[in-house]
PDB file of C-alpha atoms in Angstrom:
ATOM      1  CA  UNK A   1       2.369 -29.313  33.333  1.00 45.00           C
ATOM      2  CA  UNK A   2      -0.463 -29.639  30.641  1.00 51.00           C
ATOM      3  CA  UNK A   3       0.358 -27.941  27.399  1.00 49.00           C
ATOM      4  CA  UNK A   4      -2.583 -26.734  25.414  1.00 52.00           C
ATOM      5  CA  UNK A   5      -1.669 -27.097  21.742  1.00 58.00           C
ATOM      6  CA  UNK A   6      -3.103 -24.541  19.305  1.00 61.00           C
ATOM      7  CA  UNK A   7      -5.238 -25.587  16.451  1.00 61.00           C
ATOM      8  CA  UNK A   8      -3.289 -26.555  13.162  1.00 60.00           C
ATOM      9  CA  UNK A   9      -5.187 -26.018   9.896  1.00 64.00           C
ATOM     10  CA  UNK A  10      -4.717 -25.436   6.272  1.00 66.00           C
ATOM     11  CA  UNK A  11      -4.848 -21.541   7.017  1.00 68.00           C
ATOM     12  CA  UNK A  12      -2.327 -21.655  10.011  1.00 71.00           C
ATOM     13  CA  UNK A  13       0.598 -23.972  10.696  1.00 68.00           C
ATOM     14  CA  UNK A  14       3.493 -24.392  13.053  1.00 67.00           C
ATOM     15  CA  UNK A  15       6.046 -26.838  14.374  1.00 71.00           C
ATOM     16  CA  UNK A  16       5.905 -27.993  17.939  1.00 74.00           C
ATOM     17  CA  UNK A  17       7.864 -25.544  20.211  1.00 71.00           C
ATOM     18  CA  UNK A  18      11.394 -26.492  21.244  1.00 75.00           C
ATOM     19  CA  UNK A  19      10.474 -25.572  24.816  1.00 75.00           C
ATOM     20  CA  UNK A  20       6.893 -26.656  24.896  1.00 73.00           C
ATOM     21  CA  UNK A  21       7.396 -28.519  28.223  1.00 75.00           C
ATOM     22  CA  UNK A  22       8.138 -25.121  29.769  1.00 78.00           C
ATOM     23  CA  UNK A  23       4.879 -23.617  28.358  1.00 72.00           C
ATOM     24  CA  UNK A  24       6.375 -21.944  25.230  1.00 72.00           C
ATOM     25  CA  UNK A  25       3.702 -21.545  22.535  1.00 73.00           C
ATOM     26  CA  UNK A  26       4.457 -22.566  18.939  1.00 74.00           C
ATOM     27  CA  UNK A  27       5.192 -20.049  16.269  1.00 78.00           C
ATOM     28  CA  UNK A  28       2.485 -19.125  13.810  1.00 81.00           C
ATOM     29  CA  UNK A  29       2.709 -19.194  10.041  1.00 84.00           C
ATOM     30  CA  UNK A  30      -0.191 -17.691   8.187  1.00 87.00           C
ATOM     31  CA  UNK A  31      -0.086 -18.177   4.524  1.00 87.00           C
ATOM     32  CA  UNK A  32      -1.715 -15.747   1.881  1.00 90.00           C
ATOM     33  CA  UNK A  33      -5.610 -16.165   2.059  1.00 89.00           C
ATOM     34  CA  UNK A  34      -7.039 -18.243  -0.784  1.00 90.00           C
ATOM     35  CA  UNK A  35     -10.698 -17.768   0.593  1.00 94.00           C
ATOM     36  CA  UNK A  36     -12.451 -14.358   0.531  1.00 96.00           C
ATOM     37  CA  UNK A  37     -14.346 -15.648   3.647  1.00 96.00           C
ATOM     38  CA  UNK A  38     -11.396 -15.024   5.816  1.00 96.00           C
ATOM     39  CA  UNK A  39     -11.930 -11.261   5.710  1.00 98.00           C
ATOM     40  CA  UNK A  40     -14.071  -9.825   8.445  1.00 98.00           C
ATOM     41  CA  UNK A  41     -16.134  -6.827   7.641  1.00 96.00           C
ATOM     42  CA  UNK A  42     -15.605  -3.863  10.110  1.00 95.00           C
ATOM     43  CA  UNK A  43     -17.277  -1.064   8.266  1.00 93.00           C
ATOM     44  CA  UNK A  44     -18.502  -0.522   4.675  1.00 94.00           C
ATOM     45  CA  UNK A  45     -15.381  -1.229   2.375  1.00 95.00           C
ATOM     46  CA  UNK A  46     -13.236  -1.918   5.423  1.00 96.00           C
ATOM     47  CA  UNK A  47     -12.190  -5.543   6.273  1.00 97.00           C
ATOM     48  CA  UNK A  48      -9.483  -7.175   8.474  1.00 98.00           C
ATOM     49  CA  UNK A  49      -8.020 -10.575   8.457  1.00 97.00           C
ATOM     50  CA  UNK A  50      -6.569 -11.855  11.707  1.00 97.00           C
ATOM     51  CA  UNK A  51      -2.761 -12.750  11.956  1.00 96.00           C
ATOM     52  CA  UNK A  52      -2.742 -13.466  15.515  1.00 95.00           C
ATOM     53  CA  UNK A  53      -4.312 -12.585  18.906  1.00 96.00           C
ATOM     54  CA  UNK A  54      -1.769 -12.597  21.768  1.00 94.00           C
ATOM     55  CA  UNK A  55      -3.927 -13.160  24.720  1.00 92.00           C
ATOM     56  CA  UNK A  56      -1.128 -12.495  27.257  1.00 90.00           C
ATOM     57  CA  UNK A  57       0.051  -9.144  25.902  1.00 94.00           C
ATOM     58  CA  UNK A  58      -3.473  -8.012  24.687  1.00 95.00           C
ATOM     59  CA  UNK A  59      -1.838  -7.499  21.250  1.00 97.00           C
ATOM     60  CA  UNK A  60      -3.079  -8.606  17.689  1.00 97.00           C
ATOM     61  CA  UNK A  61      -1.812  -8.483  14.217  1.00 98.00           C
ATOM     62  CA  UNK A  62      -4.018  -8.024  11.116  1.00 98.00           C
ATOM     63  CA  UNK A  63      -4.045  -7.122   7.454  1.00 98.00           C
ATOM     64  CA  UNK A  64      -6.414  -4.246   7.110  1.00 98.00           C
ATOM     65  CA  UNK A  65      -8.178  -3.990   3.660  1.00 98.00           C
ATOM     66  CA  UNK A  66      -9.854  -0.872   2.660  1.00 97.00           C
ATOM     67  CA  UNK A  67     -11.365  -0.443  -0.761  1.00 96.00           C
ATOM     68  CA  UNK A  68     -11.573   3.077  -2.483  1.00 93.00           C
ATOM     69  CA  UNK A  69     -14.142   5.063  -0.534  1.00 92.00           C
ATOM     70  CA  UNK A  70     -13.786   3.208   2.657  1.00 93.00           C
ATOM     71  CA  UNK A  71     -13.071   4.936   6.053  1.00 94.00           C
ATOM     72  CA  UNK A  72     -12.084   3.445   9.257  1.00 94.00           C
ATOM     73  CA  UNK A  73     -13.797   5.597  11.778  1.00 95.00           C
ATOM     74  CA  UNK A  74     -12.119   8.181  14.073  1.00 96.00           C
ATOM     75  CA  UNK A  75     -10.115   6.322  16.651  1.00 96.00           C
ATOM     76  CA  UNK A  76      -7.031   6.372  18.921  1.00 96.00           C
ATOM     77  CA  UNK A  77      -4.876   3.777  20.614  1.00 96.00           C
ATOM     78  CA  UNK A  78      -3.335   3.969  24.057  1.00 95.00           C
ATOM     79  CA  UNK A  79      -0.338   2.168  23.015  1.00 96.00           C
ATOM     80  CA  UNK A  80       1.954   2.449  19.839  1.00 95.00           C
ATOM     81  CA  UNK A  81       0.778   0.801  16.495  1.00 97.00           C
ATOM     82  CA  UNK A  82       2.984  -0.410  13.771  1.00 98.00           C
ATOM     83  CA  UNK A  83       1.915  -0.585  10.138  1.00 98.00           C
ATOM     84  CA  UNK A  84       3.500  -1.642   6.877  1.00 98.00           C
ATOM     85  CA  UNK A  85       1.735  -1.067   3.547  1.00 98.00           C
ATOM     86  CA  UNK A  86       1.560  -4.084   1.309  1.00 98.00           C
ATOM     87  CA  UNK A  87      -0.589  -2.708  -1.419  1.00 96.00           C
ATOM     88  CA  UNK A  88      -1.955   0.629  -2.349  1.00 96.00           C
ATOM     89  CA  UNK A  89      -2.084   3.928  -0.370  1.00 96.00           C
ATOM     90  CA  UNK A  90      -4.053   5.469   2.312  1.00 97.00           C
ATOM     91  CA  UNK A  91      -3.931   8.559   4.630  1.00 96.00           C
ATOM     92  CA  UNK A  92      -5.504  10.051   7.623  1.00 96.00           C
ATOM     93  CA  UNK A  93      -8.005  12.849   7.270  1.00 95.00           C
ATOM     94  CA  UNK A  94      -6.320  14.680  10.142  1.00 95.00           C
ATOM     95  CA  UNK A  95      -2.668  14.687   8.383  1.00 95.00           C
ATOM     96  CA  UNK A  96      -1.077  15.858   5.223  1.00 96.00           C
ATOM     97  CA  UNK A  97       0.975  12.594   4.523  1.00 96.00           C
ATOM     98  CA  UNK A  98       0.061   9.590   2.599  1.00 96.00           C
ATOM     99  CA  UNK A  99       1.306   6.047   3.268  1.00 97.00           C
ATOM    100  CA  UNK A 100       2.213   4.247   0.038  1.00 97.00           C
ATOM    101  CA  UNK A 101       3.119   0.734  -0.845  1.00 97.00           C
ATOM    102  CA  UNK A 102       6.348  -0.169   1.124  1.00 98.00           C
ATOM    103  CA  UNK A 103       5.831   2.536   3.767  1.00 97.00           C
ATOM    104  CA  UNK A 104       6.248   1.931   7.467  1.00 98.00           C
ATOM    105  CA  UNK A 105       4.000   3.995   9.911  1.00 97.00           C
ATOM    106  CA  UNK A 106       4.386   4.313  13.492  1.00 95.00           C
ATOM    107  CA  UNK A 107       1.374   5.690  15.406  1.00 93.00           C
ATOM    108  CA  UNK A 108       2.143   6.995  18.774  1.00 93.00           C
ATOM    109  CA  UNK A 109      -0.134   6.505  21.751  1.00 95.00           C
ATOM    110  CA  UNK A 110      -3.015   8.962  21.832  1.00 93.00           C
ATOM    111  CA  UNK A 111      -2.799   9.942  18.183  1.00 90.00           C
ATOM    112  CA  UNK A 112      -6.402  10.424  16.930  1.00 94.00           C
ATOM    113  CA  UNK A 113      -7.043   9.697  13.226  1.00 95.00           C
ATOM    114  CA  UNK A 114      -9.559   8.564  10.578  1.00 95.00           C
ATOM    115  CA  UNK A 115      -8.045   6.180   7.976  1.00 95.00           C
ATOM    116  CA  UNK A 116      -9.268   6.500   4.379  1.00 95.00           C
ATOM    117  CA  UNK A 117      -8.546   5.036   1.221  1.00 95.00           C
ATOM    118  CA  UNK A 118      -9.479   7.780  -1.397  1.00 90.00           C
ATOM    119  CA  UNK A 119      -7.194   6.720  -4.347  1.00 81.00           C
ATOM    120  CA  UNK A 120      -6.487   3.662  -6.248  1.00 81.00           C
ATOM    121  CA  UNK A 121      -8.643   0.542  -5.958  1.00 90.00           C
ATOM    122  CA  UNK A 122      -7.714  -0.831  -2.482  1.00 95.00           C
ATOM    123  CA  UNK A 123      -5.014  -0.818   0.094  1.00 97.00           C
ATOM    124  CA  UNK A 124      -3.694  -3.652   2.368  1.00 98.00           C
ATOM    125  CA  UNK A 125      -1.626  -2.769   5.391  1.00 98.00           C
ATOM    126  CA  UNK A 126      -0.204  -5.004   8.106  1.00 98.00           C
ATOM    127  CA  UNK A 127      -0.856  -3.552  11.397  1.00 98.00           C
ATOM    128  CA  UNK A 128       0.514  -4.659  14.887  1.00 98.00           C
ATOM    129  CA  UNK A 129      -1.618  -3.319  17.592  1.00 97.00           C
ATOM    130  CA  UNK A 130      -0.814  -3.487  21.237  1.00 95.00           C
ATOM    131  CA  UNK A 131      -3.991  -3.013  23.298  1.00 95.00           C
ATOM    132  CA  UNK A 132      -7.206  -1.725  22.195  1.00 96.00           C
ATOM    133  CA  UNK A 133      -8.557   0.600  19.635  1.00 96.00           C
ATOM    134  CA  UNK A 134     -10.714   3.285  21.027  1.00 97.00           C
ATOM    135  CA  UNK A 135     -13.370   4.477  18.561  1.00 96.00           C
ATOM    136  CA  UNK A 136     -14.385   8.141  19.508  1.00 96.00           C
ATOM    137  CA  UNK A 137     -17.043  10.515  18.412  1.00 95.00           C
ATOM    138  CA  UNK A 138     -16.582  14.284  17.528  1.00 93.00           C
ATOM    139  CA  UNK A 139     -16.805  15.142  21.262  1.00 95.00           C
ATOM    140  CA  UNK A 140     -13.863  12.729  21.880  1.00 93.00           C
ATOM    141  CA  UNK A 141     -16.118  10.478  23.829  1.00 96.00           C
ATOM    142  CA  UNK A 142     -15.352   6.793  23.474  1.00 96.00           C
ATOM    143  CA  UNK A 143     -18.123   4.871  21.511  1.00 96.00           C
ATOM    144  CA  UNK A 144     -16.531   1.426  21.147  1.00 95.00           C
ATOM    145  CA  UNK A 145     -13.573  -0.311  22.576  1.00 95.00           C
ATOM    146  CA  UNK A 146     -12.119  -2.847  20.197  1.00 95.00           C
ATOM    147  CA  UNK A 147      -9.840  -5.288  21.912  1.00 97.00           C
ATOM    148  CA  UNK A 148      -8.927  -8.982  21.379  1.00 97.00           C
ATOM    149  CA  UNK A 149     -12.131 -10.130  23.135  1.00 97.00           C
ATOM    150  CA  UNK A 150     -14.319  -7.893  20.860  1.00 96.00           C
ATOM    151  CA  UNK A 151     -12.405  -8.875  17.755  1.00 97.00           C
ATOM    152  CA  UNK A 152     -12.446 -12.635  18.374  1.00 97.00           C
ATOM    153  CA  UNK A 153     -16.189 -12.350  18.976  1.00 97.00           C
ATOM    154  CA  UNK A 154     -16.762 -10.504  15.734  1.00 97.00           C
ATOM    155  CA  UNK A 155     -14.503 -13.291  13.959  1.00 97.00           C
ATOM    156  CA  UNK A 156     -16.623 -16.007  15.552  1.00 97.00           C
ATOM    157  CA  UNK A 157     -19.850 -14.362  14.381  1.00 98.00           C
ATOM    158  CA  UNK A 158     -18.502 -13.817  10.903  1.00 98.00           C
ATOM    159  CA  UNK A 159     -17.020 -17.215  10.400  1.00 97.00           C
ATOM    160  CA  UNK A 160     -20.034 -18.875  11.582  1.00 98.00           C
ATOM    161  CA  UNK A 161     -22.235 -16.928   9.298  1.00 98.00           C
ATOM    162  CA  UNK A 162     -20.097 -17.700   6.097  1.00 98.00           C
ATOM    163  CA  UNK A 163     -19.704 -21.313   6.950  1.00 97.00           C
ATOM    164  CA  UNK A 164     -16.171 -21.624   8.099  1.00 95.00           C
ATOM    165  CA  UNK A 165     -17.500 -22.299  11.812  1.00 94.00           C
ATOM    166  CA  UNK A 166     -17.156 -20.229  14.871  1.00 94.00           C
ATOM    167  CA  UNK A 167     -14.071 -22.008  16.024  1.00 92.00           C
ATOM    168  CA  UNK A 168     -12.209 -20.976  12.710  1.00 92.00           C
ATOM    169  CA  UNK A 169     -10.784 -18.102  14.633  1.00 93.00           C
ATOM    170  CA  UNK A 170      -9.163 -20.332  17.362  1.00 90.00           C
ATOM    171  CA  UNK A 171      -6.180 -21.058  15.016  1.00 89.00           C
ATOM    172  CA  UNK A 172      -5.078 -17.364  15.422  1.00 92.00           C
ATOM    173  CA  UNK A 173      -5.256 -17.338  19.078  1.00 91.00           C
ATOM    174  CA  UNK A 174      -1.941 -17.600  21.209  1.00 86.00           C
TER     175      UNK A 174
END
């Protein structure tokens, strides 16, 4: 069996997996970013930085950063989403609650929401997303399917444009 070893870089590190000969992939350690170019623009005042792309399960982890006034368009997920607020606060336009620093959020499948950061300077939240994000219009029609393939392509384009190289995203792929 040939084991394909992931990229090891200053932005991502790992030790060889104990059971690599059985196809186990290595763990992933992503340190805090030192380079603003790692953040990929999604919408005005909305960025994400990848933590991992799990190509077997179709899941990914990201830190979403939204500056005051930023809105992540109306969307829903066909699978649960877990979030943990690292900094600041945010809310969904469709709900009355606010997620503040240290809050954990579980989004059930099918929940439609529009994320906004309308207080403070910015928020940062770690999200673990299993499956795609479905962006929807006011008539509940899907306008964009955001999955690992689409996100990786967006990262490739962004990292190429900012001088990190299109292959920079490969270190996050497992």
